[in-house]
Protein backbone atom coordinates (compact mmCIF):
# COMPACT_ATOMS: atom_id res chain seq x y z
CA UNK A 1 0.00 0.00 0.00
CA UNK A 2 1.69 3.21 -1.09
CA UNK A 3 1.67 6.27 1.18
CA UNK A 4 0.42 8.52 -1.62
CA UNK A 5 -2.93 8.39 -3.34
CA UNK A 6 -2.48 10.49 -6.48
CA UNK A 7 -0.18 11.41 -9.33
CA UNK A 8 -0.33 14.07 -12.00
CA UNK A 9 -0.23 11.97 -15.16
CA UNK A 10 -1.35 12.60 -18.76
CA UNK A 11 -2.58 16.07 -17.95
CA UNK A 12 -4.64 15.31 -14.83
CA UNK A 13 -4.40 14.42 -11.18
CA UNK A 14 -5.45 10.76 -11.07
CA UNK A 15 -5.36 7.86 -8.60
CA UNK A 16 -1.77 6.58 -8.37
CA UNK A 17 -3.01 3.15 -9.58
CA UNK A 18 -3.83 4.72 -12.96
CA UNK A 19 -0.37 6.28 -13.43
CA UNK A 20 1.22 3.41 -15.37
CA UNK A 21 3.40 3.23 -18.48
CA UNK A 22 4.12 0.50 -21.05
CA UNK A 23 7.26 -1.69 -21.10
CA UNK A 24 7.73 -0.32 -24.63
CA UNK A 25 8.21 3.26 -23.37
CA UNK A 26 11.26 4.82 -24.96
CA UNK A 27 12.58 6.31 -21.70
CA UNK A 28 12.43 2.94 -19.91
CA UNK A 29 14.47 1.35 -22.68
CA UNK A 30 17.06 4.13 -23.14
CA UNK A 31 17.09 6.31 -20.00
CA UNK A 32 15.77 9.34 -21.90
CA UNK A 33 13.99 11.11 -19.09
CA UNK A 34 14.73 14.05 -16.81
CA UNK A 35 13.53 14.49 -13.26
CA UNK A 36 13.56 16.65 -10.17
CA UNK A 37 13.55 16.11 -6.44
CA UNK A 38 11.71 18.80 -4.49
CA UNK A 39 10.94 18.88 -0.80
CA UNK A 40 8.02 20.30 1.10
CA UNK A 41 8.48 20.84 4.84
CA UNK A 42 5.76 20.79 7.48
CA UNK A 43 5.62 23.73 9.91
CA UNK A 44 3.53 22.57 12.90
CA UNK A 45 3.17 26.04 14.49
CA UNK A 46 1.62 27.50 11.33
CA UNK A 47 0.02 24.17 10.35
CA UNK A 48 1.40 24.82 6.90
CA UNK A 49 3.34 22.84 4.33
CA UNK A 50 6.04 24.86 2.54
CA UNK A 51 7.49 23.78 -0.81
CA UNK A 52 11.14 24.81 -0.90
CA UNK A 53 12.47 26.72 -3.94
CA UNK A 54 9.82 25.12 -6.13
CA UNK A 55 10.18 27.57 -9.04
CA UNK A 56 13.97 27.05 -9.08
CA UNK A 57 13.50 23.28 -9.28
CA UNK A 58 11.02 23.59 -12.14
CA UNK A 59 13.29 26.02 -13.97
CA UNK A 60 16.03 23.38 -13.72
CA UNK A 61 13.60 20.68 -14.93
CA UNK A 62 12.89 22.76 -18.03
CA UNK A 63 16.64 23.28 -18.60
CA UNK A 64 17.24 19.52 -18.29
CA UNK A 65 14.33 18.92 -20.69
CA UNK A 66 15.81 21.37 -23.19
CA UNK A 67 19.09 19.42 -23.25
CA UNK A 68 17.18 16.18 -24.06
CA UNK A 69 14.85 17.93 -26.56
CA UNK A 70 11.83 17.15 -24.39
CA UNK A 71 9.09 19.66 -25.19
CA UNK A 72 6.66 20.25 -22.36
CA UNK A 73 3.51 22.34 -22.72
CA UNK A 74 3.99 23.81 -19.23
CA UNK A 75 5.62 26.93 -17.80
CA UNK A 76 7.33 27.06 -14.40
CA UNK A 77 4.16 28.71 -13.05
CA UNK A 78 1.95 25.92 -14.44
CA UNK A 79 4.16 23.29 -12.84
CA UNK A 80 4.10 25.06 -9.46
CA UNK A 81 0.31 25.35 -9.60
CA UNK A 82 -0.12 21.65 -10.49
CA UNK A 83 2.21 20.66 -7.64
CA UNK A 84 0.31 22.72 -5.05
CA UNK A 85 -2.94 21.18 -6.29
CA UNK A 86 -1.51 17.68 -6.01
CA UNK A 87 -0.22 18.30 -2.46
CA UNK A 88 -3.60 19.70 -1.43
CA UNK A 89 -5.38 16.64 -2.79
CA UNK A 90 -2.99 14.42 -0.81
CA UNK A 91 -3.52 16.56 2.31
CA UNK A 92 -0.04 15.89 3.70
CA UNK A 93 0.76 17.23 7.20
CA UNK A 94 4.38 16.02 7.29
CA UNK A 95 7.63 16.43 5.36
CA UNK A 96 7.28 15.19 1.79
CA UNK A 97 9.39 14.58 -1.29
CA UNK A 98 8.03 15.57 -4.69
CA UNK A 99 9.22 13.78 -7.83
CA UNK A 100 8.43 15.34 -11.22
CA UNK A 101 9.63 13.30 -14.21
CA UNK A 102 9.46 14.20 -17.90
CA UNK A 103 10.32 11.51 -20.40
CA UNK A 104 10.25 10.29 -23.98
CA UNK A 105 7.01 8.35 -23.97
CA UNK A 106 6.70 6.95 -27.50
CA UNK A 107 6.35 3.18 -27.67
CA UNK A 108 8.63 2.25 -30.54
CA UNK A 109 12.14 0.95 -31.27
CA UNK A 110 14.86 3.51 -32.01
CA UNK A 111 17.50 5.30 -29.95
CA UNK A 112 17.07 9.02 -30.54
CA UNK A 113 15.69 12.22 -29.08
CA UNK A 114 13.90 13.60 -32.14
CA UNK A 115 10.37 12.84 -33.37
CA UNK A 116 9.20 11.24 -30.13
CA UNK A 117 6.30 12.11 -27.81
CA UNK A 118 7.04 13.39 -24.31
CA UNK A 119 5.07 13.10 -21.09
CA UNK A 120 5.21 14.56 -17.61
CA UNK A 121 4.30 12.89 -14.32
CA UNK A 122 4.47 14.24 -10.77
CA UNK A 123 4.00 12.34 -7.54
CA UNK A 124 4.77 13.11 -3.91
CA UNK A 125 5.24 10.99 -0.84
CA UNK A 126 6.19 11.35 2.85
CA UNK A 127 9.94 11.31 3.28
CA UNK A 128 12.38 11.58 6.17
CA UNK A 129 16.11 10.89 6.03
CA UNK A 130 18.20 9.85 3.03
CA UNK A 131 21.57 9.54 4.83
CA UNK A 132 22.43 8.55 8.43
CA UNK A 133 21.77 11.53 10.70
CA UNK A 134 24.74 11.29 13.06
CA UNK A 135 27.39 11.46 10.32
CA UNK A 136 28.19 9.81 7.01
CA UNK A 137 31.03 7.35 6.44
CA UNK A 138 32.08 7.72 2.82
CA UNK A 139 34.53 6.22 0.35
CA UNK A 140 36.02 7.69 -2.79
CA UNK A 141 34.44 5.65 -5.57
CA UNK A 142 36.37 3.71 -8.19
CA UNK A 143 33.68 4.92 -10.63
CA UNK A 144 34.27 8.29 -12.33
CA UNK A 145 31.61 10.97 -12.80
CA UNK A 146 29.98 11.14 -16.25
CA UNK A 147 31.49 13.86 -18.44
CA UNK A 148 29.56 16.79 -19.91
CA UNK A 149 30.39 15.49 -23.40
CA UNK A 150 29.14 11.99 -22.56
CA UNK A 151 26.05 12.41 -20.37
CA UNK A 152 25.78 15.94 -18.96
CA UNK A 153 25.61 15.89 -15.15
CA UNK A 154 24.17 19.43 -15.29
CA UNK A 155 20.91 17.91 -16.53
CA UNK A 156 19.13 15.57 -14.13
CA UNK A 157 18.87 12.73 -16.68
CA UNK A 158 17.38 9.41 -15.55
CA UNK A 159 19.93 7.36 -17.53
CA UNK A 160 22.85 9.20 -15.89
CA UNK A 161 21.79 7.80 -12.53
CA UNK A 162 23.32 4.46 -13.51
CA UNK A 163 26.59 6.27 -12.73
CA UNK A 164 25.28 7.28 -9.29
CA UNK A 165 23.83 3.83 -8.60
CA UNK A 166 27.12 2.07 -9.47
CA UNK A 167 29.00 4.36 -7.06
CA UNK A 168 26.41 4.16 -4.27
CA UNK A 169 26.17 0.37 -4.36
CA UNK A 170 29.94 -0.06 -4.50
CA UNK A 171 30.11 2.04 -1.32
CA UNK A 172 27.27 0.13 0.35
CA UNK A 173 28.78 -3.29 -0.48
CA UNK A 174 32.13 -2.11 0.94
CA UNK A 175 30.43 -1.14 4.21
CA UNK A 176 30.15 2.65 3.71
CA UNK A 177 27.12 4.95 3.70
CA UNK A 178 27.91 7.01 0.61
CA UNK A 179 30.27 7.41 -2.35
CA UNK A 180 32.27 10.49 -3.30
CA UNK A 181 32.87 10.51 -7.04
CA UNK A 182 35.86 12.05 -8.81
CA UNK A 183 35.61 13.42 -12.34
CA UNK A 184 37.82 12.27 -15.23
CA UNK A 185 40.45 14.86 -14.20
CA UNK A 186 40.77 13.00 -10.88
CA UNK A 187 39.29 15.90 -8.91
CA UNK A 188 36.32 15.80 -6.59
CA UNK A 189 32.95 16.10 -8.32
CA UNK A 190 30.21 15.24 -5.81
CA UNK A 191 28.46 12.52 -3.82
CA UNK A 192 26.29 9.93 -5.58
CA UNK A 193 23.23 12.17 -5.15
CA UNK A 194 24.60 15.24 -3.32
CA UNK A 195 26.96 18.15 -3.87
CA UNK A 196 30.05 18.36 -1.68
CA UNK A 197 31.52 21.09 0.50
CA UNK A 198 34.64 21.09 2.64
CA UNK A 199 36.16 23.55 5.07
CA UNK A 200 39.85 24.49 4.91
CA UNK A 201 41.26 27.23 7.15
CA UNK A 202 37.73 28.39 7.87
CA UNK A 203 36.89 28.81 4.16
CA UNK A 204 33.96 26.88 2.69
CA UNK A 205 35.11 25.27 -0.57
CA UNK A 206 33.01 23.53 -3.24
CA UNK A 207 33.75 22.42 -6.82
CA UNK A 208 32.65 24.84 -9.57
CA UNK A 209 29.59 24.09 -11.73
CA UNK A 210 31.96 23.13 -14.56
CA UNK A 211 33.31 20.12 -12.59
CA UNK A 212 30.66 17.70 -13.98
CA UNK A 213 28.29 18.19 -11.08
CA UNK A 214 24.59 18.78 -10.82
CA UNK A 215 24.02 22.51 -10.30
CA UNK A 216 22.43 21.79 -6.95
CA UNK A 217 19.76 24.01 -5.48
CA UNK A 218 20.75 23.07 -1.92
CA UNK A 219 24.33 23.91 -2.94
CA UNK A 220 23.15 27.36 -4.01
CA UNK A 221 21.13 27.70 -0.78
CA UNK A 222 24.18 26.81 1.35
CA UNK A 223 26.40 29.27 -0.55
CA UNK A 224 23.83 32.03 0.01
CA UNK A 225 23.36 31.22 3.72
CA UNK A 226 27.13 30.98 4.29
CA UNK A 227 27.74 34.37 2.69
CA UNK A 228 24.95 35.88 4.80
CA UNK A 229 26.55 34.36 7.92
CA UNK A 230 29.91 35.92 6.98
CA UNK A 231 31.55 32.56 6.16
CA UNK A 232 33.93 32.95 3.19
CA UNK A 233 33.01 30.72 0.22
CA UNK A 234 35.25 29.63 -2.65
CA UNK A 235 34.23 27.67 -5.75
CA UNK A 236 37.35 25.93 -7.04
CA UNK A 237 38.61 22.46 -8.05
CA UNK A 238 39.22 20.12 -5.09
CA UNK A 239 41.94 17.46 -4.95
CA UNK A 240 41.11 14.02 -3.52
CA UNK A 241 43.56 14.35 -0.63
CA UNK A 242 42.03 17.68 0.42
CA UNK A 243 39.10 15.53 1.56
CA UNK A 244 41.36 13.79 4.07
CA UNK A 245 42.92 16.94 5.54
CA UNK A 246 39.78 19.13 5.59
CA UNK A 247 38.48 20.47 8.90
CA UNK A 248 34.95 19.54 7.84
CA UNK A 249 33.22 17.87 4.90
CA UNK A 250 29.49 17.81 4.24
CA UNK A 251 27.07 16.82 1.49
CA UNK A 252 24.06 18.81 0.31
CA UNK A 253 20.97 17.77 -1.60
CA UNK A 254 17.20 17.92 -1.59
CA UNK A 255 16.87 14.37 -0.28
CA UNK A 256 19.98 14.47 1.94
CA UNK A 257 19.55 18.01 3.28
CA UNK A 258 22.91 19.03 4.75
CA UNK A 259 24.68 15.87 5.91
CA UNK A 260 28.01 15.84 7.76
CA UNK A 261 30.73 13.43 6.60
CA UNK A 262 32.74 12.11 9.56
CA UNK A 263 34.98 9.60 7.80
CA UNK A 264 36.38 9.20 4.25
CA UNK A 265 38.42 6.17 3.13
CA UNK A 266 38.79 5.24 6.83
CA UNK A 267 40.33 8.62 7.72
CA UNK A 268 38.59 10.65 10.38
CA UNK A 269 37.45 14.06 9.10
CA UNK A 270 38.33 16.82 11.57
CA UNK A 271 37.42 15.58 15.05
CA UNK A 272 35.41 12.68 13.55
CA UNK A 273 32.11 14.36 14.38
CA UNK A 274 29.92 17.05 12.79
CA UNK A 275 31.86 20.34 12.73
CA UNK A 276 30.89 23.86 13.87
CA UNK A 277 30.42 25.41 10.40
CA UNK A 278 28.21 22.49 9.36
CA UNK A 279 26.14 22.91 12.55
CA UNK A 280 25.67 26.64 12.01
CA UNK A 281 24.53 26.13 8.42
CA UNK A 282 22.34 23.13 9.23
CA UNK A 283 20.55 25.01 12.06
CA UNK A 284 19.82 27.97 9.80
CA UNK A 285 18.80 25.70 6.88
CA UNK A 286 16.33 23.81 9.14
CA UNK A 287 14.64 27.11 10.00
CA UNK A 288 14.76 28.52 6.48
CA UNK A 289 13.06 25.51 4.81
CA UNK A 290 10.14 25.61 7.26
CA UNK A 291 9.46 29.27 6.55
CA UNK A 292 10.76 30.41 9.94
CA UNK A 293 13.26 32.98 8.63
CA UNK A 294 11.47 36.06 7.25
CA UNK A 295 14.51 36.98 5.15
CA UNK A 296 14.23 33.78 3.09
CA UNK A 297 10.46 33.36 3.24
CA UNK A 298 10.17 33.95 -0.51
CA UNK A 299 11.86 30.54 -1.01
CA UNK A 300 8.91 28.84 0.73
CA UNK A 301 5.63 28.37 -1.13
CA UNK A 302 2.70 27.68 1.24
CA UNK A 303 0.41 24.85 0.09
CA UNK A 304 -2.72 25.40 2.18
CA UNK A 305 -3.01 29.09 3.02
CA UNK A 306 -3.15 30.56 -0.48
CA UNK A 307 -6.02 30.06 -2.89
CA UNK A 308 -5.00 27.94 -5.90
CA UNK A 309 -4.01 30.28 -8.70
N1 LIG B 1 24.22 15.91 -7.24
C1 LIG B 1 23.50 14.87 -7.67
C2 LIG B 1 24.12 13.86 -8.55
C3 LIG B 1 22.16 14.76 -7.29
O1 LIG B 1 21.43 13.73 -7.72
C4 LIG B 1 21.58 15.73 -6.43
C5 LIG B 1 20.17 15.63 -6.01
C6 LIG B 1 22.40 16.80 -6.01
C7 LIG B 1 23.70 16.86 -6.44
C8 LIG B 1 21.85 17.90 -5.15
O2 LIG B 1 21.00 18.73 -5.89
P1 LIG B 1 19.81 19.52 -5.20
O3 LIG B 1 20.40 20.24 -4.05
O4 LIG B 1 19.32 20.44 -6.25
O5 LIG B 1 18.80 18.51 -4.77
N2 LIG B 1 19.67 14.33 -5.92
C9 LIG B 1 18.26 14.06 -5.88
C10 LIG B 1 17.59 14.69 -4.67
O6 LIG B 1 16.40 14.90 -4.74
C11 LIG B 1 18.00 12.59 -6.00
C12 LIG B 1 18.16 11.79 -4.76
C13 LIG B 1 17.61 10.40 -4.80
O7 LIG B 1 18.23 14.97 -3.66
Coordinates of C-alpha atoms and ligand atoms in Angstrom, one line a residue:
X1 CA 0.0 0.0 0.0
X2 CA 1.7 3.2 -1.1
X3 CA 1.7 6.3 1.2
X4 CA 0.4 8.5 -1.6
X5 CA -2.9 8.4 -3.3
X6 CA -2.5 10.5 -6.5
X7 CA -0.2 11.4 -9.3
X8 CA -0.3 14.1 -12.0
X9 CA -0.2 12.0 -15.2
X10 CA -1.4 12.6 -18.8
X11 CA -2.6 16.1 -18.0
X12 CA -4.6 15.3 -14.8
X13 CA -4.4 14.4 -11.2
X14 CA -5.4 10.8 -11.1
X15 CA -5.4 7.9 -8.6
X16 CA -1.8 6.6 -8.4
X17 CA -3.0 3.2 -9.6
X18 CA -3.8 4.7 -13.0
X19 CA -0.4 6.3 -13.4
X20 CA 1.2 3.4 -15.4
X21 CA 3.4 3.2 -18.5
X22 CA 4.1 0.5 -21.0
X23 CA 7.3 -1.7 -21.1
X24 CA 7.7 -0.3 -24.6
X25 CA 8.2 3.3 -23.4
X26 CA 11.3 4.8 -25.0
X27 CA 12.6 6.3 -21.7
X28 CA 12.4 2.9 -19.9
X29 CA 14.5 1.4 -22.7
X30 CA 17.1 4.1 -23.1
X31 CA 17.1 6.3 -20.0
X32 CA 15.8 9.3 -21.9
X33 CA 14.0 11.1 -19.1
X34 CA 14.7 14.1 -16.8
X35 CA 13.5 14.5 -13.3
X36 CA 13.6 16.6 -10.2
X37 CA 13.5 16.1 -6.4
X38 CA 11.7 18.8 -4.5
X39 CA 10.9 18.9 -0.8
X40 CA 8.0 20.3 1.1
X41 CA 8.5 20.8 4.8
X42 CA 5.8 20.8 7.5
X43 CA 5.6 23.7 9.9
X44 CA 3.5 22.6 12.9
X45 CA 3.2 26.0 14.5
X46 CA 1.6 27.5 11.3
X47 CA 0.0 24.2 10.4
X48 CA 1.4 24.8 6.9
X49 CA 3.3 22.8 4.3
X50 CA 6.0 24.9 2.5
X51 CA 7.5 23.8 -0.8
X52 CA 11.1 24.8 -0.9
X53 CA 12.5 26.7 -3.9
X54 CA 9.8 25.1 -6.1
X55 CA 10.2 27.6 -9.0
X56 CA 14.0 27.0 -9.1
X57 CA 13.5 23.3 -9.3
X58 CA 11.0 23.6 -12.1
X59 CA 13.3 26.0 -14.0
X60 CA 16.0 23.4 -13.7
X61 CA 13.6 20.7 -14.9
X62 CA 12.9 22.8 -18.0
X63 CA 16.6 23.3 -18.6
X64 CA 17.2 19.5 -18.3
X65 CA 14.3 18.9 -20.7
X66 CA 15.8 21.4 -23.2
X67 CA 19.1 19.4 -23.2
X68 CA 17.2 16.2 -24.1
X69 CA 14.8 17.9 -26.6
X70 CA 11.8 17.2 -24.4
X71 CA 9.1 19.7 -25.2
X72 CA 6.7 20.3 -22.4
X73 CA 3.5 22.3 -22.7
X74 CA 4.0 23.8 -19.2
X75 CA 5.6 26.9 -17.8
X76 CA 7.3 27.1 -14.4
X77 CA 4.2 28.7 -13.1
X78 CA 2.0 25.9 -14.4
X79 CA 4.2 23.3 -12.8
X80 CA 4.1 25.1 -9.5
X81 CA 0.3 25.4 -9.6
X82 CA -0.1 21.7 -10.5
X83 CA 2.2 20.7 -7.6
X84 CA 0.3 22.7 -5.1
X85 CA -2.9 21.2 -6.3
X86 CA -1.5 17.7 -6.0
X87 CA -0.2 18.3 -2.5
X88 CA -3.6 19.7 -1.4
X89 CA -5.4 16.6 -2.8
X90 CA -3.0 14.4 -0.8
X91 CA -3.5 16.6 2.3
X92 CA 0.0 15.9 3.7
X93 CA 0.8 17.2 7.2
X94 CA 4.4 16.0 7.3
X95 CA 7.6 16.4 5.4
X96 CA 7.3 15.2 1.8
X97 CA 9.4 14.6 -1.3
X98 CA 8.0 15.6 -4.7
X99 CA 9.2 13.8 -7.8
X100 CA 8.4 15.3 -11.2
X101 CA 9.6 13.3 -14.2
X102 CA 9.5 14.2 -17.9
X103 CA 10.3 11.5 -20.4
X104 CA 10.2 10.3 -24.0
X105 CA 7.0 8.3 -24.0
X106 CA 6.7 6.9 -27.5
X107 CA 6.4 3.2 -27.7
X108 CA 8.6 2.3 -30.5
X109 CA 12.1 0.9 -31.3
X110 CA 14.9 3.5 -32.0
X111 CA 17.5 5.3 -30.0
X112 CA 17.1 9.0 -30.5
X113 CA 15.7 12.2 -29.1
X114 CA 13.9 13.6 -32.1
X115 CA 10.4 12.8 -33.4
X116 CA 9.2 11.2 -30.1
X117 CA 6.3 12.1 -27.8
X118 CA 7.0 13.4 -24.3
X119 CA 5.1 13.1 -21.1
X120 CA 5.2 14.6 -17.6
X121 CA 4.3 12.9 -14.3
X122 CA 4.5 14.2 -10.8
X123 CA 4.0 12.3 -7.5
X124 CA 4.8 13.1 -3.9
X125 CA 5.2 11.0 -0.8
X126 CA 6.2 11.3 2.8
X127 CA 9.9 11.3 3.3
X128 CA 12.4 11.6 6.2
X129 CA 16.1 10.9 6.0
X130 CA 18.2 9.8 3.0
X131 CA 21.6 9.5 4.8
X132 CA 22.4 8.5 8.4
X133 CA 21.8 11.5 10.7
X134 CA 24.7 11.3 13.1
X135 CA 27.4 11.5 10.3
X136 CA 28.2 9.8 7.0
X137 CA 31.0 7.3 6.4
X138 CA 32.1 7.7 2.8
X139 CA 34.5 6.2 0.3
X140 CA 36.0 7.7 -2.8
X141 CA 34.4 5.6 -5.6
X142 CA 36.4 3.7 -8.2
X143 CA 33.7 4.9 -10.6
X144 CA 34.3 8.3 -12.3
X145 CA 31.6 11.0 -12.8
X146 CA 30.0 11.1 -16.3
X147 CA 31.5 13.9 -18.4
X148 CA 29.6 16.8 -19.9
X149 CA 30.4 15.5 -23.4
X150 CA 29.1 12.0 -22.6
X151 CA 26.1 12.4 -20.4
X152 CA 25.8 15.9 -19.0
X153 CA 25.6 15.9 -15.1
X154 CA 24.2 19.4 -15.3
X155 CA 20.9 17.9 -16.5
X156 CA 19.1 15.6 -14.1
X157 CA 18.9 12.7 -16.7
X158 CA 17.4 9.4 -15.6
X159 CA 19.9 7.4 -17.5
X160 CA 22.8 9.2 -15.9
X161 CA 21.8 7.8 -12.5
X162 CA 23.3 4.5 -13.5
X163 CA 26.6 6.3 -12.7
X164 CA 25.3 7.3 -9.3
X165 CA 23.8 3.8 -8.6
X166 CA 27.1 2.1 -9.5
X167 CA 29.0 4.4 -7.1
X168 CA 26.4 4.2 -4.3
X169 CA 26.2 0.4 -4.4
X170 CA 29.9 -0.1 -4.5
X171 CA 30.1 2.0 -1.3
X172 CA 27.3 0.1 0.3
X173 CA 28.8 -3.3 -0.5
X174 CA 32.1 -2.1 0.9
X175 CA 30.4 -1.1 4.2
X176 CA 30.2 2.7 3.7
X177 CA 27.1 5.0 3.7
X178 CA 27.9 7.0 0.6
X179 CA 30.3 7.4 -2.4
X180 CA 32.3 10.5 -3.3
X181 CA 32.9 10.5 -7.0
X182 CA 35.9 12.0 -8.8
X183 CA 35.6 13.4 -12.3
X184 CA 37.8 12.3 -15.2
X185 CA 40.4 14.9 -14.2
X186 CA 40.8 13.0 -10.9
X187 CA 39.3 15.9 -8.9
X188 CA 36.3 15.8 -6.6
X189 CA 32.9 16.1 -8.3
X190 CA 30.2 15.2 -5.8
X191 CA 28.5 12.5 -3.8
X192 CA 26.3 9.9 -5.6
X193 CA 23.2 12.2 -5.1
X194 CA 24.6 15.2 -3.3
X195 CA 27.0 18.1 -3.9
X196 CA 30.1 18.4 -1.7
X197 CA 31.5 21.1 0.5
X198 CA 34.6 21.1 2.6
X199 CA 36.2 23.6 5.1
X200 CA 39.8 24.5 4.9
X201 CA 41.3 27.2 7.1
X202 CA 37.7 28.4 7.9
X203 CA 36.9 28.8 4.2
X204 CA 34.0 26.9 2.7
X205 CA 35.1 25.3 -0.6
X206 CA 33.0 23.5 -3.2
X207 CA 33.7 22.4 -6.8
X208 CA 32.7 24.8 -9.6
X209 CA 29.6 24.1 -11.7
X210 CA 32.0 23.1 -14.6
X211 CA 33.3 20.1 -12.6
X212 CA 30.7 17.7 -14.0
X213 CA 28.3 18.2 -11.1
X214 CA 24.6 18.8 -10.8
X215 CA 24.0 22.5 -10.3
X216 CA 22.4 21.8 -6.9
X217 CA 19.8 24.0 -5.5
X218 CA 20.8 23.1 -1.9
X219 CA 24.3 23.9 -2.9
X220 CA 23.2 27.4 -4.0
X221 CA 21.1 27.7 -0.8
X222 CA 24.2 26.8 1.3
X223 CA 26.4 29.3 -0.6
X224 CA 23.8 32.0 0.0
X225 CA 23.4 31.2 3.7
X226 CA 27.1 31.0 4.3
X227 CA 27.7 34.4 2.7
X228 CA 25.0 35.9 4.8
X229 CA 26.5 34.4 7.9
X230 CA 29.9 35.9 7.0
X231 CA 31.5 32.6 6.2
X232 CA 33.9 32.9 3.2
X233 CA 33.0 30.7 0.2
X234 CA 35.2 29.6 -2.6
X235 CA 34.2 27.7 -5.7
X236 CA 37.4 25.9 -7.0
X237 CA 38.6 22.5 -8.1
X238 CA 39.2 20.1 -5.1
X239 CA 41.9 17.5 -4.9
X240 CA 41.1 14.0 -3.5
X241 CA 43.6 14.4 -0.6
X242 CA 42.0 17.7 0.4
X243 CA 39.1 15.5 1.6
X244 CA 41.4 13.8 4.1
X245 CA 42.9 16.9 5.5
X246 CA 39.8 19.1 5.6
X247 CA 38.5 20.5 8.9
X248 CA 35.0 19.5 7.8
X249 CA 33.2 17.9 4.9
X250 CA 29.5 17.8 4.2
X251 CA 27.1 16.8 1.5
X252 CA 24.1 18.8 0.3
X253 CA 21.0 17.8 -1.6
X254 CA 17.2 17.9 -1.6
X255 CA 16.9 14.4 -0.3
X256 CA 20.0 14.5 1.9
X257 CA 19.6 18.0 3.3
X258 CA 22.9 19.0 4.7
X259 CA 24.7 15.9 5.9
X260 CA 28.0 15.8 7.8
X261 CA 30.7 13.4 6.6
X262 CA 32.7 12.1 9.6
X263 CA 35.0 9.6 7.8
X264 CA 36.4 9.2 4.3
X265 CA 38.4 6.2 3.1
X266 CA 38.8 5.2 6.8
X267 CA 40.3 8.6 7.7
X268 CA 38.6 10.6 10.4
X269 CA 37.4 14.1 9.1
X270 CA 38.3 16.8 11.6
X271 CA 37.4 15.6 15.0
X272 CA 35.4 12.7 13.6
X273 CA 32.1 14.4 14.4
X274 CA 29.9 17.1 12.8
X275 CA 31.9 20.3 12.7
X276 CA 30.9 23.9 13.9
X277 CA 30.4 25.4 10.4
X278 CA 28.2 22.5 9.4
X279 CA 26.1 22.9 12.5
X280 CA 25.7 26.6 12.0
X281 CA 24.5 26.1 8.4
X282 CA 22.3 23.1 9.2
X283 CA 20.6 25.0 12.1
X284 CA 19.8 28.0 9.8
X285 CA 18.8 25.7 6.9
X286 CA 16.3 23.8 9.1
X287 CA 14.6 27.1 10.0
X288 CA 14.8 28.5 6.5
X289 CA 13.1 25.5 4.8
X290 CA 10.1 25.6 7.3
X291 CA 9.5 29.3 6.6
X292 CA 10.8 30.4 9.9
X293 CA 13.3 33.0 8.6
X294 CA 11.5 36.1 7.2
X295 CA 14.5 37.0 5.2
X296 CA 14.2 33.8 3.1
X297 CA 10.5 33.4 3.2
X298 CA 10.2 33.9 -0.5
X299 CA 11.9 30.5 -1.0
X300 CA 8.9 28.8 0.7
X301 CA 5.6 28.4 -1.1
X302 CA 2.7 27.7 1.2
X303 CA 0.4 24.9 0.1
X304 CA -2.7 25.4 2.2
X305 CA -3.0 29.1 3.0
X306 CA -3.2 30.6 -0.5
X307 CA -6.0 30.1 -2.9
X308 CA -5.0 27.9 -5.9
X309 CA -4.0 30.3 -8.7
Ligands
LIG1 N1 24.2 15.9 -7.2 C1 23.5 14.9 -7.7 C2 24.1 13.9 -8.5 C3 22.2 14.8 -7.3 O1 21.4 13.7 -7.7 C4 21.6 15.7 -6.4 C5 20.2 15.6 -6.0 C6 22.4 16.8 -6.0 C7 23.7 16.9 -6.4 C8 21.9 17.9 -5.2 O2 21.0 18.7 -5.9 P1 19.8 19.5 -5.2 O3 20.4 20.2 -4.0 O4 19.3 20.4 -6.3 O5 18.8 18.5 -4.8 N2 19.7 14.3 -5.9 C9 18.3 14.1 -5.9 C10 17.6 14.7 -4.7 O6 16.4 14.9 -4.7 C11 18.0 12.6 -6.0 C12 18.2 11.8 -4.8 C13 17.6 10.4 -4.8 O7 18.2 15.0 -3.7

